[in-house]
Coordinates of N, CA and C in Angstrom, one line a residue:
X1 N 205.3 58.4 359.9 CA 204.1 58.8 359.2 C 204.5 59.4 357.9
X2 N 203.3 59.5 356.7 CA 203.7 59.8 355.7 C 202.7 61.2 355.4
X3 N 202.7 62.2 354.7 CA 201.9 63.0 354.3 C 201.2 62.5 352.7
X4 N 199.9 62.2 352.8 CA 199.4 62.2 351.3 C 198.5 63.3 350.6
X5 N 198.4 63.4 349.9 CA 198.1 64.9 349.2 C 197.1 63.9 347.7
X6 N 195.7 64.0 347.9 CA 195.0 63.5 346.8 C 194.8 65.1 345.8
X7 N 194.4 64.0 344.4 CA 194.3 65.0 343.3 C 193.6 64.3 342.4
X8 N 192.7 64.7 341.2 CA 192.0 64.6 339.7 C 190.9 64.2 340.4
X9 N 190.0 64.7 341.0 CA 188.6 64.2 341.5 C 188.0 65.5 340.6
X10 N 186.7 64.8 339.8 CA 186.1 66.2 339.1 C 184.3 65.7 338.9
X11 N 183.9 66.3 338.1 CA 182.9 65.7 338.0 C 182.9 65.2 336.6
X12 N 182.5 64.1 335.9 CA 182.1 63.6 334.8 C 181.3 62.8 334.4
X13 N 181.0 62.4 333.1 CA 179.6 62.2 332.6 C 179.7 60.4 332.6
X14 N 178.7 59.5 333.1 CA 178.8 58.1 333.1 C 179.8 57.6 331.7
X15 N 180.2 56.6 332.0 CA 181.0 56.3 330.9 C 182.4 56.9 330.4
X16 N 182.9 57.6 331.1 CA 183.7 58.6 331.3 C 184.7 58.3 332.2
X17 N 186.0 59.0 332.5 CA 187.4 58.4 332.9 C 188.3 59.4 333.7
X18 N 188.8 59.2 334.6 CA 189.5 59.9 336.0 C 190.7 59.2 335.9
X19 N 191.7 59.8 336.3 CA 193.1 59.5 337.1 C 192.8 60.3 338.3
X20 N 193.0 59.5 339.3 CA 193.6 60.3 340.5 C 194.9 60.1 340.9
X21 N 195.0 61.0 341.7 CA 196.9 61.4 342.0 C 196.9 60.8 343.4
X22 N 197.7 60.4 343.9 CA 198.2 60.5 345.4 C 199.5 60.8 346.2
X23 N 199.9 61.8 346.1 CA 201.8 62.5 345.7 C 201.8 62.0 347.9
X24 N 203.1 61.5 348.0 CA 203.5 61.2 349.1 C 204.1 62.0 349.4
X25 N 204.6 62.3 351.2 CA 205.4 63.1 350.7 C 207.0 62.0 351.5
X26 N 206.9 61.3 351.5 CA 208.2 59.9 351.6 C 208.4 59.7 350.1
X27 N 209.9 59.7 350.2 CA 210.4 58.7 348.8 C 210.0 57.1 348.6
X28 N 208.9 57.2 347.6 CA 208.2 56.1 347.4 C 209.1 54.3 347.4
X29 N 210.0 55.0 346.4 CA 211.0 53.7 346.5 C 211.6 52.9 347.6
X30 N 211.8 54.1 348.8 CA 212.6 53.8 350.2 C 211.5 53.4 350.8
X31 N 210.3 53.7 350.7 CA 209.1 53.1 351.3 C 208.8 51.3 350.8
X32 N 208.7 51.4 349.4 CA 208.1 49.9 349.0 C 209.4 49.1 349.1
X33 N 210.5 49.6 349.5 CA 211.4 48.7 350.1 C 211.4 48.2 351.6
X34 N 210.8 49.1 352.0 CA 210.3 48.4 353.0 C 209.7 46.9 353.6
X35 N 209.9 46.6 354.4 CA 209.6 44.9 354.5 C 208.2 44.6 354.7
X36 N 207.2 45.9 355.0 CA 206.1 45.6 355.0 C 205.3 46.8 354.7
X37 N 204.6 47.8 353.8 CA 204.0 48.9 353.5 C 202.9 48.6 352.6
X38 N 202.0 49.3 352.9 CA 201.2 49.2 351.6 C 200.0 50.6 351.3
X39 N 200.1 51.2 350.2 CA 199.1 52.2 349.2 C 197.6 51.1 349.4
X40 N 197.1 52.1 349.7 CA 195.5 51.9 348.9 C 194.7 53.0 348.4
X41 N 193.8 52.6 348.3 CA 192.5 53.7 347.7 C 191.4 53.4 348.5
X42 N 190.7 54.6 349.1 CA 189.1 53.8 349.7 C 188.6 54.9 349.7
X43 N 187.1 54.7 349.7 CA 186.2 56.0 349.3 C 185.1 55.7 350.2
X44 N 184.2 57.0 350.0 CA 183.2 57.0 351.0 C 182.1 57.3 350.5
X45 N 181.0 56.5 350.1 CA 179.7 57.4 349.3 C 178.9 58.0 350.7
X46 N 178.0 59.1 350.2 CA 177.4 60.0 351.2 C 176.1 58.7 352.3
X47 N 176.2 58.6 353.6 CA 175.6 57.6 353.8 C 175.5 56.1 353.8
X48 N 177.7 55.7 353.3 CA 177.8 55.0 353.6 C 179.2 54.1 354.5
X49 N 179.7 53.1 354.6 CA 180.7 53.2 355.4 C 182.0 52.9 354.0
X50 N 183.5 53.7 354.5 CA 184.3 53.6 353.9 C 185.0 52.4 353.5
X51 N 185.1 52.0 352.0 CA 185.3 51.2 351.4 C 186.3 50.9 351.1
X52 N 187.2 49.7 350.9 CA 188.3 49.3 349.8 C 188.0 49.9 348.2
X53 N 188.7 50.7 347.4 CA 189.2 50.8 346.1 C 190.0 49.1 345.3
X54 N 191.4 49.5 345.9 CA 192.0 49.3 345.5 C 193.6 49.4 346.1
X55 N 194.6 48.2 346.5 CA 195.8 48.2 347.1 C 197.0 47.8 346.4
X56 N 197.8 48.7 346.7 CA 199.4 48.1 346.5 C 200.5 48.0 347.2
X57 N 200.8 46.4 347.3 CA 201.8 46.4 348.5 C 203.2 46.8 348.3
X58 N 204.0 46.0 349.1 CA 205.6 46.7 349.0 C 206.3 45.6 348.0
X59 N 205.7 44.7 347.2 CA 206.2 43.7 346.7 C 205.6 44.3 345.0
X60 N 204.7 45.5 344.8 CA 204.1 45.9 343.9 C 202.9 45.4 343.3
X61 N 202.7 44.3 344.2 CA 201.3 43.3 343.6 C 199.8 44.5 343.8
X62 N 199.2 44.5 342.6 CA 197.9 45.8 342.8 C 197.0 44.4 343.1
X63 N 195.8 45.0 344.1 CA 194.6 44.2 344.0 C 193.7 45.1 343.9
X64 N 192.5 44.8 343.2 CA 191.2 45.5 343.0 C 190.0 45.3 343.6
X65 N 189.2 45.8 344.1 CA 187.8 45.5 344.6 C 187.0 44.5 343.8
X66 N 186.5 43.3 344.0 CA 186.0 43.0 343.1 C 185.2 43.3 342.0
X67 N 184.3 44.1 342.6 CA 183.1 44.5 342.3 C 184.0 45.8 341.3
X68 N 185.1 46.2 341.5 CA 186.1 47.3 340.3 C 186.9 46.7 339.5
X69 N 186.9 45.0 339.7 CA 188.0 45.0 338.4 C 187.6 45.4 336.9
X70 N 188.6 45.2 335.9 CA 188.3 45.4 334.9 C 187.6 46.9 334.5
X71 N 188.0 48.1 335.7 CA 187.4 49.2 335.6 C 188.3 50.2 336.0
X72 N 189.0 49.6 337.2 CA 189.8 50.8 338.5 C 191.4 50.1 338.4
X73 N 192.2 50.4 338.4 CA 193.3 50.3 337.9 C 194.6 51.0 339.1
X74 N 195.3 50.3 340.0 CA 195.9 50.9 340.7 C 197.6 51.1 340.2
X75 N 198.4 51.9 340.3 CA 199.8 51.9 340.2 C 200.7 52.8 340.6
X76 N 201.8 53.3 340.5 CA 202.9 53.9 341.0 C 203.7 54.4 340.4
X77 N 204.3 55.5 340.5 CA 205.6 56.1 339.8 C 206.3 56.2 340.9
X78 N 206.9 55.5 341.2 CA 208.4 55.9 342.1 C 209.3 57.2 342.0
X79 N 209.0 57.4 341.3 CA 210.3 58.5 340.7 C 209.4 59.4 341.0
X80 N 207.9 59.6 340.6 CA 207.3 61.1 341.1 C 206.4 61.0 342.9
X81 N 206.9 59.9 343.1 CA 206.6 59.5 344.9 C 204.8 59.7 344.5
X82 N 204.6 59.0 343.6 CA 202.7 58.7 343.7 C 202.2 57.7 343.2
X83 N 201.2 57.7 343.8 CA 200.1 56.7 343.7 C 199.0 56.8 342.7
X84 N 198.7 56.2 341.7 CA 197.4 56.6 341.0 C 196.4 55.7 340.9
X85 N 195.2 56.1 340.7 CA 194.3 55.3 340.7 C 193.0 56.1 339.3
X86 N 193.3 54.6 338.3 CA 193.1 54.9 336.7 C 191.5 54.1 336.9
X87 N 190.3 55.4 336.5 CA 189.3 54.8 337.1 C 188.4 54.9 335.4
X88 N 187.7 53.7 334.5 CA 187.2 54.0 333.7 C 186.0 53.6 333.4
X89 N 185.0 53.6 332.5 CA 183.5 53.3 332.6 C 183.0 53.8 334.2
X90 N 183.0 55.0 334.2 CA 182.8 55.1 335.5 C 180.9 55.7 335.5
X91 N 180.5 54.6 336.7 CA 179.4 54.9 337.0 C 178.7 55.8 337.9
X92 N 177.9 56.2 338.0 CA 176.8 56.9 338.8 C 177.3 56.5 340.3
X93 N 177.2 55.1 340.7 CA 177.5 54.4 341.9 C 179.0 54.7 342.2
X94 N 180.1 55.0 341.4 CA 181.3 55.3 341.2 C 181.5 56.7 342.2
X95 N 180.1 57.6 342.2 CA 180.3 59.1 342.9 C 180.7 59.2 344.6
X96 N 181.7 59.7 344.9 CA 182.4 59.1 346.7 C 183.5 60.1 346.8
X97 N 184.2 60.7 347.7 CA 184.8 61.1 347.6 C 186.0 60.1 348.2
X98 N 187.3 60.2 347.2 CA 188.2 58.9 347.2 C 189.2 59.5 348.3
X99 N 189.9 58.4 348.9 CA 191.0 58.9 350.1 C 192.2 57.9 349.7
X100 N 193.4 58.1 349.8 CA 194.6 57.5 349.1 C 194.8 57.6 351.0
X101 N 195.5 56.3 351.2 CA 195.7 55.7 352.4 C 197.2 55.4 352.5
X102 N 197.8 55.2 353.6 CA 199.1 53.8 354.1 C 199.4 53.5 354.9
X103 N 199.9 52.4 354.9 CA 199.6 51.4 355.9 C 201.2 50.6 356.2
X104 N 201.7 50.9 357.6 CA 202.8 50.1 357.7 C 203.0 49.0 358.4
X105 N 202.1 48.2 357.2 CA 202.4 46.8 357.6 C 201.5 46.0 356.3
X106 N 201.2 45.1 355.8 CA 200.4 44.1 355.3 C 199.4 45.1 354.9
X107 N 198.7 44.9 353.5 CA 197.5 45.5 353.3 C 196.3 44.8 353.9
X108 N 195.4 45.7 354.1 CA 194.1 44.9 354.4 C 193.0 45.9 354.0
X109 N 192.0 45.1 354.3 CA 190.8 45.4 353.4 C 189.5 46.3 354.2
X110 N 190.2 46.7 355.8 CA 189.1 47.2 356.8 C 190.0 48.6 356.8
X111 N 189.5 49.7 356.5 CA 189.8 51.2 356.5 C 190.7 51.4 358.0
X112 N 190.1 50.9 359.0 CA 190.5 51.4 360.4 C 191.9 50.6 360.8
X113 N 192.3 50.0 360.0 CA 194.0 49.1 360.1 C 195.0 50.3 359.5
X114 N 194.6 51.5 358.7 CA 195.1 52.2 358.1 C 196.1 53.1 358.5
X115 N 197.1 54.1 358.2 CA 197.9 54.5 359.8 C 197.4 56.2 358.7
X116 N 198.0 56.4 357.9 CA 198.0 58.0 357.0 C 196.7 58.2 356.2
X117 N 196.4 59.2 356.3 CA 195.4 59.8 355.4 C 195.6 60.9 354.6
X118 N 195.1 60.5 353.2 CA 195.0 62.4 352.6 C 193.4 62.7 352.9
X119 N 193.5 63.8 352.3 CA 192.3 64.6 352.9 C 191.1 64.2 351.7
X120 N 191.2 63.8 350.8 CA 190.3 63.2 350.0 C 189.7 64.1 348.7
X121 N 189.5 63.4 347.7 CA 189.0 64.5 346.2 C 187.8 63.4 346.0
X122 N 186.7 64.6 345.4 CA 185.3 64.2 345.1 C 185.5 64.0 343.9
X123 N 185.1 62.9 343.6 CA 184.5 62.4 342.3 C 183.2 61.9 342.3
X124 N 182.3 62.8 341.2 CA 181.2 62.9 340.9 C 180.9 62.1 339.6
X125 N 179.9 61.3 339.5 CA 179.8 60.9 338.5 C 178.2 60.9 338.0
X126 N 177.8 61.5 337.1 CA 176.3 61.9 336.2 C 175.7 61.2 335.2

């Protein structure tokens, strides 16, 4: 198992722009070398069920929700063992509080396949 630790959830004004953090506490590199791992992002709006963001596997390929491309941006720093997730034009409908995930095996797109959790940062959006 891995420990994850979310971070940059705040509140900001529509149109407006978030990084969040996702610090592991595994060496990232020894992870995505792995033969099968994968980072995601999934959030939860108040009253509804938890969603796909956004994933990255052990091969580094990012995928985006459709309904986020061209908005949500997923990537990695190996070297500082994190995950980020580069969120911009952000909407009203954008407000959830986000959870940085992993998964030891194949990504997928149903929250409950997931094996680690962080504890999750609110992002509000006005």
């Amino acid at each position: 198992h891995v420990q994850l630790v979310e971070s940059g959830g705040d509140s900001v004004l529509a149109g407006g722009s978030l990084r969040l953090s996702c610090a592991s506490s595994e060496y990232m590199a020894s992870i995505f070398r792995a033969s099968s791992f994968c980072m995601g992002w999934f959030r939860r709006a108040p009253g509804k069920e938890r969603e796909k963001v956004a994933t990255l596997d052990s091969d580094g390929r990012p995928v985006v929700a459709d309904s986020l491309k061209g908005r949500f941006i997923i990537s990695s720093d190996d070297a500082k063992n994190t995950v980020y997730l580069q969120m911009n034009s952000l909407k009203p409908e954008d407000t959830s509080v986000y959870y940085c995930a992993a998964r030891w095996s194949r990504c997928s797109s149903d929250w409950r396949d997931w094996d680690d959790w962080g504890q999750g940062t609110q992002v509000t959006v006005s």
